[in-house]
Every structure is written in structure tokens, then in C-alpha cells.
Amino acid sequence: MSVKRDGSDVGKEVVGERVVELVESGMVVGFGTGSTVGVFLRELAGRDVDVVGVCTSFDTELLARRLGFDVRSLSSVGSVDLAVDGADQVDFDGNLIKGGGAAHFREKVVASFSDRFVCIVDDTKVDSELDLPVPIEVAPFALENVLGEIGCLGGEGVLRSCGEKDGPLVTDNGNFVVDTDFGRIQKPERLSKEISCITGVVEHGLFPGMADSVLVGSSDGVRELR
Ligand code: 5RP
């Protein structure tokens, strides 16, 4: 398992700025979560484009409102033209692990209801195979049972704790997150289905084949992975 590395700020900045070029006035845009998305939102706020934003977390909503965006719920807009979001790891086929910010449930919902989902990462996030722990959002009521089922799939789950105070981290949806080490994930699509089949799992951070494009930023500029 590789250790999560700190992203290069240069990579995040160039890709966060470049993706703004895909946004047109009148669009409903899915606003992902995380520092790379933060670059995108700050850049977008400075442009002369008029969009409606659908946020994937309270953190993003706070930032988007502070930047002056028109923020609406997914239910009120129905669908999204373009979703822009980051990731924690991307393999060469464009499969993603997300959920470092514990927002993967809403991120997956927004990406799924979008005409186009563009993932933006810096080049330290790209690897030949996915091997970071997969964040799994779990209904607290079912925690012990889900941990048992995850073990049956060969995963080793650790309940994510809250950084600031004692106790488990609670997501925007009132659930827990279990970061689950599956080693090298050779078949992300299959594992994704297997985790989804566990009753009590709300959503997990594997996004196999979901991104329409993955843009990778580095000090050399921006390249498209797929
Ligand atoms: C949040 C996510 C983020 O997109 C992911 O953690 C990347 O964050 P950052 O852009 O700060 O590196 O999945 O749930």
C-alpha cells in the first residue's frame, strides 16, 4: 500500500484553473470537495460566467456561498451539466478512489446525475493500480456487522476518527467512515459491486469508470489521462 502523499500545490493550481475553461454561463455545475476543487471555485468566481452550483459537502457550500455562487440543491435542479471534483488516487484507466474528505456519498450522487464528470488531480495522485484504503460510509447502527462483512471481502477496516475531538468522524449525512485496506485493487469494478452489496453501507469511495475525463496537473502543465 502506498502512503498518501501531499499533493503538489502547483499541480492543483494549474488543473483547478484549467478546468474553468469547460464552464459556460447557464450551466448547472456540480461542485466537488477538497483543496483542488477550492482552486477551481476561486478561479471560477473571478470569471464572468453565471452558473448554478450544486455542492457535495457543507464545506464546499460554505466556500461557494462565500464566493457569491448561486447554490441550489440537487433535487431542485434535477440534473447537472458538468460535475468537477478531485480524487485521492487515480489509476491509469481513470478509476478513482475518493472520500479523503468524507464527502464521497454526495460526490458520487452528483457525479452520477451529471452529463459530464471531470476529475481534476495533481500528478502525485496517479498510480498504475489503486492501493489506498477505500473510504466506506456506514450507517452507525450497522457498524460492527459491516466491519465483519468487509473482513469477508478481505478488507481491513479502521473507523475514521474526528481530528479535533475524541470519537468517530461523523459525515454530513450523520454516518461513520471506515477506511478499508484491500491491498492492491486489481478489479475495482468488481470490488465496487461487492462493497455496495453489504447492507448498512451507505456508499463507498471507489469510482470505477465514472469519470468522463481525468485532468492531471503538474509543473509541466495539464494533460488528459482519459
Ligand atoms: C473528498 C474527496 C476529495 O476530492 C479528495 O480527497 C481530494 O482532495 P484534495 O483535492 O484536497 O487533494 O474525495 O471526499
PDB file of C-alpha atoms and ligand atoms in Angstrom:
ATOM      1  CA  MET A   1       0.000   0.000   0.000  1.00  0.00           C
ATOM      2  CA  SER A   2       1.383   3.394  -0.899  1.00  0.00           C
ATOM      3  CA  VAL A   3       1.240   6.201   1.612  1.00  0.00           C
ATOM      4  CA  LYS A   4      -0.955   9.151   0.703  1.00  0.00           C
ATOM      5  CA  ARG A   5       1.383  11.897  -0.400  1.00  0.00           C
ATOM      6  CA  ASP A   6       0.916  15.594  -0.091  1.00  0.00           C
ATOM      7  CA  GLY A   7      -0.260  16.945  -3.414  1.00  0.00           C
ATOM      8  CA  SER A   8       1.899  19.423  -5.256  1.00  0.00           C
ATOM      9  CA  ASP A   9       0.238  22.786  -4.998  1.00  0.00           C
ATOM     10  CA  VAL A  10       1.461  23.693  -8.464  1.00  0.00           C
ATOM     11  CA  GLY A  11      -0.343  20.702  -9.969  1.00  0.00           C
ATOM     12  CA  LYS A  12      -3.533  21.525  -8.114  1.00  0.00           C
ATOM     13  CA  GLU A  13      -3.389  25.140  -9.128  1.00  0.00           C
ATOM     14  CA  VAL A  14      -2.818  24.599 -12.842  1.00  0.00           C
ATOM     15  CA  VAL A  15      -5.514  21.943 -13.154  1.00  0.00           C
ATOM     16  CA  GLY A  16      -8.000  23.858 -10.976  1.00  0.00           C
ATOM     17  CA  GLU A  17      -7.525  26.887 -13.183  1.00  0.00           C
ATOM     18  CA  ARG A  18      -7.656  24.982 -16.480  1.00  0.00           C
ATOM     19  CA  VAL A  19     -10.929  23.181 -15.804  1.00  0.00           C
ATOM     20  CA  VAL A  20     -12.704  26.543 -15.586  1.00  0.00           C
ATOM     21  CA  GLU A  21     -12.477  26.650 -19.391  1.00  0.00           C
ATOM     22  CA  LEU A  22     -15.130  23.895 -19.578  1.00  0.00           C
ATOM     23  CA  VAL A  23     -17.699  26.000 -17.730  1.00  0.00           C
ATOM     24  CA  GLU A  24     -20.200  28.103 -19.687  1.00  0.00           C
ATOM     25  CA  SER A  25     -22.791  30.580 -18.491  1.00  0.00           C
ATOM     26  CA  GLY A  26     -26.168  28.997 -17.811  1.00  0.00           C
ATOM     27  CA  MET A  27     -24.703  25.655 -16.730  1.00  0.00           C
ATOM     28  CA  VAL A  28     -25.612  23.768 -13.580  1.00  0.00           C
ATOM     29  CA  VAL A  29     -22.225  22.759 -12.181  1.00  0.00           C
ATOM     30  CA  GLY A  30     -21.517  20.102  -9.560  1.00  0.00           C
ATOM     31  CA  PHE A  31     -19.011  21.459  -7.064  1.00  0.00           C
ATOM     32  CA  GLY A  32     -16.902  18.639  -5.591  1.00  0.00           C
ATOM     33  CA  THR A  33     -14.992  18.787  -2.331  1.00  0.00           C
ATOM     34  CA  GLY A  34     -11.351  19.348  -1.406  1.00  0.00           C
ATOM     35  CA  SER A  35      -8.440  21.687  -1.973  1.00  0.00           C
ATOM     36  CA  THR A  36      -8.204  21.134  -5.755  1.00  0.00           C
ATOM     37  CA  VAL A  37     -11.880  21.999  -6.108  1.00  0.00           C
ATOM     38  CA  GLY A  38     -11.173  25.045  -3.932  1.00  0.00           C
ATOM     39  CA  VAL A  39      -8.727  26.305  -6.579  1.00  0.00           C
ATOM     40  CA  PHE A  40     -11.360  25.714  -9.272  1.00  0.00           C
ATOM     41  CA  LEU A  41     -14.059  27.589  -7.346  1.00  0.00           C
ATOM     42  CA  ARG A  42     -11.864  30.583  -6.582  1.00  0.00           C
ATOM     43  CA  GLU A  43     -10.834  30.801 -10.227  1.00  0.00           C
ATOM     44  CA  LEU A  44     -14.422  30.409 -11.451  1.00  0.00           C
ATOM     45  CA  ALA A  45     -15.640  33.110  -9.072  1.00  0.00           C
ATOM     46  CA  GLY A  46     -13.283  35.571 -10.741  1.00  0.00           C
ATOM     47  CA  ARG A  47     -14.619  34.871 -14.254  1.00  0.00           C
ATOM     48  CA  ASP A  48     -17.587  36.426 -15.969  1.00  0.00           C
ATOM     49  CA  VAL A  49     -19.726  33.263 -16.028  1.00  0.00           C
ATOM     50  CA  ASP A  50     -23.108  32.853 -14.437  1.00  0.00           C
ATOM     51  CA  VAL A  51     -23.722  29.324 -13.128  1.00  0.00           C
ATOM     52  CA  VAL A  52     -25.830  27.462 -10.604  1.00  0.00           C
ATOM     53  CA  GLY A  53     -23.767  25.316  -8.208  1.00  0.00           C
ATOM     54  CA  VAL A  54     -24.753  22.008  -6.620  1.00  0.00           C
ATOM     55  CA  CYS A  55     -22.455  21.340  -3.658  1.00  0.00           C
ATOM     56  CA  THR A  56     -21.228  17.948  -2.479  1.00  0.00           C
ATOM     57  CA  SER A  57     -20.496  18.928   1.135  1.00  0.00           C
ATOM     58  CA  PHE A  58     -21.198  21.554   3.760  1.00  0.00           C
ATOM     59  CA  ASP A  59     -17.577  22.711   3.461  1.00  0.00           C
ATOM     60  CA  THR A  60     -17.972  23.325  -0.264  1.00  0.00           C
ATOM     61  CA  GLU A  61     -21.316  25.010   0.252  1.00  0.00           C
ATOM     62  CA  LEU A  62     -19.786  27.427   2.758  1.00  0.00           C
ATOM     63  CA  LEU A  63     -16.967  28.263   0.345  1.00  0.00           C
ATOM     64  CA  ALA A  64     -19.293  28.573  -2.663  1.00  0.00           C
ATOM     65  CA  ARG A  65     -21.667  30.905  -0.829  1.00  0.00           C
ATOM     66  CA  ARG A  66     -18.764  32.987   0.424  1.00  0.00           C
ATOM     67  CA  LEU A  67     -17.544  33.338  -3.177  1.00  0.00           C
ATOM     68  CA  GLY A  68     -21.006  34.517  -4.237  1.00  0.00           C
ATOM     69  CA  PHE A  69     -22.246  31.494  -6.195  1.00  0.00           C
ATOM     70  CA  ASP A  70     -25.925  30.728  -6.655  1.00  0.00           C
ATOM     71  CA  VAL A  71     -26.128  27.441  -4.706  1.00  0.00           C
ATOM     72  CA  ARG A  72     -29.091  25.080  -5.098  1.00  0.00           C
ATOM     73  CA  SER A  73     -29.940  21.528  -4.058  1.00  0.00           C
ATOM     74  CA  LEU A  74     -29.671  18.613  -6.475  1.00  0.00           C
ATOM     75  CA  SER A  75     -33.389  17.927  -6.045  1.00  0.00           C
ATOM     76  CA  SER A  76     -34.297  21.437  -7.130  1.00  0.00           C
ATOM     77  CA  VAL A  77     -32.219  21.365 -10.338  1.00  0.00           C
ATOM     78  CA  GLY A  78     -32.893  17.726 -11.307  1.00  0.00           C
ATOM     79  CA  SER A  79     -29.643  17.199 -13.183  1.00  0.00           C
ATOM     80  CA  VAL A  80     -26.194  18.681 -13.553  1.00  0.00           C
ATOM     81  CA  ASP A  81     -24.433  19.688 -16.790  1.00  0.00           C
ATOM     82  CA  LEU A  82     -20.872  19.332 -15.528  1.00  0.00           C
ATOM     83  CA  ALA A  83     -19.500  17.933 -12.254  1.00  0.00           C
ATOM     84  CA  VAL A  84     -15.942  18.868 -11.279  1.00  0.00           C
ATOM     85  CA  ASP A  85     -14.273  17.012  -8.440  1.00  0.00           C
ATOM     86  CA  GLY A  86     -10.900  15.871  -7.145  1.00  0.00           C
ATOM     87  CA  ALA A  87      -9.710  12.404  -6.091  1.00  0.00           C
ATOM     88  CA  ASP A  88      -7.250  10.780  -3.709  1.00  0.00           C
ATOM     89  CA  GLN A  89      -5.890   8.265  -6.211  1.00  0.00           C
ATOM     90  CA  VAL A  90      -6.367   7.597  -9.915  1.00  0.00           C
ATOM     91  CA  ASP A  91      -5.162   4.536 -11.835  1.00  0.00           C
ATOM     92  CA  PHE A  92      -4.044   4.556 -15.470  1.00  0.00           C
ATOM     93  CA  ASP A  93      -7.561   3.524 -16.564  1.00  0.00           C
ATOM     94  CA  GLY A  94      -9.128   6.522 -14.812  1.00  0.00           C
ATOM     95  CA  ASN A  95     -10.646   4.563 -11.913  1.00  0.00           C
ATOM     96  CA  LEU A  96     -10.762   6.673  -8.763  1.00  0.00           C
ATOM     97  CA  ILE A  97     -10.555   6.423  -5.002  1.00  0.00           C
ATOM     98  CA  LYS A  98     -12.338   9.345  -3.371  1.00  0.00           C
ATOM     99  CA  GLY A  99     -13.537  10.208   0.115  1.00  0.00           C
ATOM    100  CA  GLY A 100     -10.443  11.675   1.755  1.00  0.00           C
ATOM    101  CA  GLY A 101     -12.775  14.475   2.803  1.00  0.00           C
ATOM    102  CA  ALA A 102     -15.559  12.020   3.733  1.00  0.00           C
ATOM    103  CA  ALA A 103     -17.809  13.540   1.062  1.00  0.00           C
ATOM    104  CA  HIS A 104     -17.855  10.592  -1.356  1.00  0.00           C
ATOM    105  CA  PHE A 105     -21.533   9.742  -0.922  1.00  0.00           C
ATOM    106  CA  ARG A 106     -22.758  13.117  -2.142  1.00  0.00           C
ATOM    107  CA  GLU A 107     -19.892  13.305  -4.625  1.00  0.00           C
ATOM    108  CA  LYS A 108     -20.974  10.025  -6.192  1.00  0.00           C
ATOM    109  CA  VAL A 109     -24.606  11.097  -6.323  1.00  0.00           C
ATOM    110  CA  VAL A 110     -23.768  14.388  -8.024  1.00  0.00           C
ATOM    111  CA  ALA A 111     -21.339  12.717 -10.461  1.00  0.00           C
ATOM    112  CA  SER A 112     -23.963  10.094 -11.327  1.00  0.00           C
ATOM    113  CA  PHE A 113     -26.593  12.695 -12.163  1.00  0.00           C
ATOM    114  CA  SER A 114     -24.226  14.779 -14.273  1.00  0.00           C
ATOM    115  CA  ASP A 115     -23.982  14.827 -18.055  1.00  0.00           C
ATOM    116  CA  ARG A 116     -20.222  15.054 -17.709  1.00  0.00           C
ATOM    117  CA  PHE A 117     -17.950  14.270 -14.756  1.00  0.00           C
ATOM    118  CA  VAL A 118     -14.458  15.720 -14.908  1.00  0.00           C
ATOM    119  CA  CYS A 119     -11.933  14.706 -12.269  1.00  0.00           C
ATOM    120  CA  ILE A 120      -9.054  17.080 -11.514  1.00  0.00           C
ATOM    121  CA  VAL A 121      -5.900  15.875  -9.751  1.00  0.00           C
ATOM    122  CA  ASP A 122      -2.253  16.725  -9.436  1.00  0.00           C
ATOM    123  CA  ASP A 123       0.216  14.207 -10.806  1.00  0.00           C
ATOM    124  CA  THR A 124       1.121  12.727  -7.393  1.00  0.00           C
ATOM    125  CA  LYS A 125      -2.344  11.102  -7.342  1.00  0.00           C
ATOM    126  CA  VAL A 126      -1.794   8.944 -10.436  1.00  0.00           C
ATOM    127  CA  ASP A 127      -0.627   5.333  -9.977  1.00  0.00           C
ATOM    128  CA  SER A 128      -0.628   2.174 -12.072  1.00  0.00           C
ATOM    129  CA  GLU A 129      -3.015   0.486  -9.607  1.00  0.00           C
ATOM    130  CA  LEU A 130      -5.315   1.649  -6.839  1.00  0.00           C
ATOM    131  CA  ASP A 131      -3.989   0.706  -3.418  1.00  0.00           C
ATOM    132  CA  LEU A 132      -5.098   3.380  -0.960  1.00  0.00           C
ATOM    133  CA  PRO A 133      -7.657   2.429   1.703  1.00  0.00           C
ATOM    134  CA  VAL A 134     -11.200   2.744   0.369  1.00  0.00           C
ATOM    135  CA  PRO A 135     -13.402   5.054   2.485  1.00  0.00           C
ATOM    136  CA  ILE A 136     -16.705   3.311   3.203  1.00  0.00           C
ATOM    137  CA  GLU A 137     -19.576   5.349   4.665  1.00  0.00           C
ATOM    138  CA  VAL A 138     -21.519   3.173   7.083  1.00  0.00           C
ATOM    139  CA  ALA A 139     -24.767   3.668   8.995  1.00  0.00           C
ATOM    140  CA  PRO A 140     -23.640   3.743  12.682  1.00  0.00           C
ATOM    141  CA  PHE A 141     -26.356   1.242  13.646  1.00  0.00           C
ATOM    142  CA  ALA A 142     -24.770  -1.404  11.392  1.00  0.00           C
ATOM    143  CA  LEU A 143     -21.085  -0.679  12.086  1.00  0.00           C
ATOM    144  CA  GLU A 144     -19.973  -3.964  13.669  1.00  0.00           C
ATOM    145  CA  ASN A 145     -21.872  -6.088  11.158  1.00  0.00           C
ATOM    146  CA  VAL A 146     -20.470  -4.132   8.208  1.00  0.00           C
ATOM    147  CA  LEU A 147     -16.934  -4.468   9.604  1.00  0.00           C
ATOM    148  CA  GLY A 148     -17.466  -8.231   9.656  1.00  0.00           C
ATOM    149  CA  GLU A 149     -18.675  -8.282   6.047  1.00  0.00           C
ATOM    150  CA  ILE A 150     -15.767  -6.100   4.925  1.00  0.00           C
ATOM    151  CA  GLY A 151     -13.450  -8.654   6.548  1.00  0.00           C
ATOM    152  CA  CYS A 152     -15.096 -11.408   4.489  1.00  0.00           C
ATOM    153  CA  LEU A 153     -14.139  -9.441   1.357  1.00  0.00           C
ATOM    154  CA  GLY A 154     -10.506  -9.397   2.519  1.00  0.00           C
ATOM    155  CA  GLY A 155     -10.538  -5.813   3.724  1.00  0.00           C
ATOM    156  CA  GLU A 156      -9.151  -4.429   6.957  1.00  0.00           C
ATOM    157  CA  GLY A 157     -11.327  -1.567   8.111  1.00  0.00           C
ATOM    158  CA  VAL A 158     -10.394   1.232  10.513  1.00  0.00           C
ATOM    159  CA  LEU A 159     -13.053   3.594  11.822  1.00  0.00           C
ATOM    160  CA  ARG A 160     -12.048   7.144  10.876  1.00  0.00           C
ATOM    161  CA  SER A 161     -11.744   9.357  13.924  1.00  0.00           C
ATOM    162  CA  CYS A 162     -12.528  13.014  14.193  1.00  0.00           C
ATOM    163  CA  GLY A 163      -9.356  15.089  14.108  1.00  0.00           C
ATOM    164  CA  GLU A 164     -10.439  17.766  16.539  1.00  0.00           C
ATOM    165  CA  LYS A 165     -12.183  15.862  19.319  1.00  0.00           C
ATOM    166  CA  ASP A 166     -12.436  12.305  20.555  1.00  0.00           C
ATOM    167  CA  GLY A 167     -14.745   9.890  18.841  1.00  0.00           C
ATOM    168  CA  PRO A 168     -15.530   8.879  15.288  1.00  0.00           C
ATOM    169  CA  LEU A 169     -15.841  11.306  12.431  1.00  0.00           C
ATOM    170  CA  VAL A 170     -19.484  11.902  11.521  1.00  0.00           C
ATOM    171  CA  THR A 171     -20.238  12.705   7.877  1.00  0.00           C
ATOM    172  CA  ASP A 172     -22.588  15.392   6.572  1.00  0.00           C
ATOM    173  CA  ASN A 173     -25.152  12.585   6.381  1.00  0.00           C
ATOM    174  CA  GLY A 174     -24.781  11.511  10.031  1.00  0.00           C
ATOM    175  CA  ASN A 175     -22.798   8.352   9.293  1.00  0.00           C
ATOM    176  CA  PHE A 176     -19.350   6.915  10.061  1.00  0.00           C
ATOM    177  CA  VAL A 177     -16.455   6.281   7.664  1.00  0.00           C
ATOM    178  CA  VAL A 178     -14.443   3.060   7.690  1.00  0.00           C
ATOM    179  CA  ASP A 179     -11.143   3.369   5.795  1.00  0.00           C
ATOM    180  CA  THR A 180     -10.588  -0.091   4.397  1.00  0.00           C
ATOM    181  CA  ASP A 181      -7.304  -1.515   3.190  1.00  0.00           C
ATOM    182  CA  PHE A 182      -7.834  -4.036   0.378  1.00  0.00           C
ATOM    183  CA  GLY A 183      -4.177  -4.025  -0.694  1.00  0.00           C
ATOM    184  CA  ARG A 184      -3.727  -3.638  -4.456  1.00  0.00           C
ATOM    185  CA  ILE A 185      -7.127  -3.431  -6.073  1.00  0.00           C
ATOM    186  CA  GLN A 186      -6.861  -5.379  -9.284  1.00  0.00           C
ATOM    187  CA  LYS A 187     -10.568  -5.377 -10.173  1.00  0.00           C
ATOM    188  CA  PRO A 188     -12.058  -2.074  -8.975  1.00  0.00           C
ATOM    189  CA  GLU A 189     -15.388  -2.635 -10.735  1.00  0.00           C
ATOM    190  CA  ARG A 190     -15.904  -5.995  -9.053  1.00  0.00           C
ATOM    191  CA  LEU A 191     -14.852  -4.755  -5.615  1.00  0.00           C
ATOM    192  CA  SER A 192     -17.136  -1.747  -6.009  1.00  0.00           C
ATOM    193  CA  LYS A 193     -20.128  -4.020  -6.590  1.00  0.00           C
ATOM    194  CA  GLU A 194     -19.181  -6.308  -3.710  1.00  0.00           C
ATOM    195  CA  ILE A 195     -18.923  -3.444  -1.211  1.00  0.00           C
ATOM    196  CA  SER A 196     -22.210  -1.967  -2.448  1.00  0.00           C
ATOM    197  CA  CYS A 197     -23.935  -5.280  -1.738  1.00  0.00           C
ATOM    198  CA  ILE A 198     -23.252  -5.027   2.008  1.00  0.00           C
ATOM    199  CA  THR A 199     -26.387  -3.888   3.784  1.00  0.00           C
ATOM    200  CA  GLY A 200     -25.541  -0.961   6.048  1.00  0.00           C
ATOM    201  CA  VAL A 201     -23.036   0.509   3.602  1.00  0.00           C
ATOM    202  CA  VAL A 202     -24.306   3.915   2.553  1.00  0.00           C
ATOM    203  CA  GLU A 203     -21.692   4.466  -0.166  1.00  0.00           C
ATOM    204  CA  HIS A 204     -18.007   3.861  -0.780  1.00  0.00           C
ATOM    205  CA  GLY A 205     -15.200   5.827  -2.369  1.00  0.00           C
ATOM    206  CA  LEU A 206     -14.384   3.558  -5.315  1.00  0.00           C
ATOM    207  CA  PHE A 207     -15.469   5.276  -8.551  1.00  0.00           C
ATOM    208  CA  PRO A 208     -14.677   2.727 -11.272  1.00  0.00           C
ATOM    209  CA  GLY A 209     -15.045   4.081 -14.801  1.00  0.00           C
ATOM    210  CA  MET A 210     -17.169   7.008 -13.628  1.00  0.00           C
ATOM    211  CA  ALA A 211     -15.028   9.926 -14.772  1.00  0.00           C
ATOM    212  CA  ASP A 212     -15.580  11.058 -18.368  1.00  0.00           C
ATOM    213  CA  SER A 213     -12.234  12.845 -18.213  1.00  0.00           C
ATOM    214  CA  VAL A 214      -9.362  12.972 -15.766  1.00  0.00           C
ATOM    215  CA  LEU A 215      -7.217  16.097 -15.985  1.00  0.00           C
ATOM    216  CA  VAL A 216      -3.788  15.853 -14.381  1.00  0.00           C
ATOM    217  CA  GLY A 217      -1.866  18.953 -13.365  1.00  0.00           C
ATOM    218  CA  SER A 218       1.882  19.249 -12.784  1.00  0.00           C
ATOM    219  CA  SER A 219       4.637  21.822 -13.143  1.00  0.00           C
ATOM    220  CA  ASP A 220       4.673  20.846 -16.857  1.00  0.00           C
ATOM    221  CA  GLY A 221       1.036  21.885 -17.338  1.00  0.00           C
ATOM    222  CA  VAL A 222      -2.172  19.872 -17.713  1.00  0.00           C
ATOM    223  CA  ARG A 223      -2.608  16.541 -19.513  1.00  0.00           C
ATOM    224  CA  GLU A 224      -5.684  14.427 -20.028  1.00  0.00           C
ATOM    225  CA  LEU A 225      -5.475  10.858 -18.719  1.00  0.00           C
ATOM    226  CA  ARG A 226      -8.656   9.755 -20.459  1.00  0.00           C
TER     227      ARG A 226
HETATM  228  C1  5RP B   1     -13.386  14.402  -0.730  1.00  0.00           C
HETATM  229  C2  5RP B   1     -12.638  13.923  -1.916  1.00  0.00           C
HETATM  230  C3  5RP B   1     -11.613  14.855  -2.489  1.00  0.00           C
HETATM  231  O1  5RP B   1     -11.950  15.099  -3.816  1.00  0.00           O
HETATM  232  C4  5RP B   1     -10.265  14.206  -2.393  1.00  0.00           C
HETATM  233  O2  5RP B   1      -9.992  13.900  -1.030  1.00  0.00           O
HETATM  234  C5  5RP B   1      -9.157  15.105  -2.958  1.00  0.00           C
HETATM  235  O3  5RP B   1      -8.942  16.209  -2.142  1.00  0.00           O
HETATM  236  P1  5RP B   1      -7.808  17.279  -2.439  1.00  0.00           P
HETATM  237  O4  5RP B   1      -8.187  17.984  -3.708  1.00  0.00           O
HETATM  238  O5  5RP B   1      -7.825  18.192  -1.231  1.00  0.00           O
HETATM  239  O6  5RP B   1      -6.489  16.556  -2.560  1.00  0.00           O
HETATM  240  O7  5RP B   1     -12.828  12.852  -2.414  1.00  0.00           O
HETATM  241  O8  5RP B   1     -14.252  13.417  -0.242  1.00  0.00           O
END
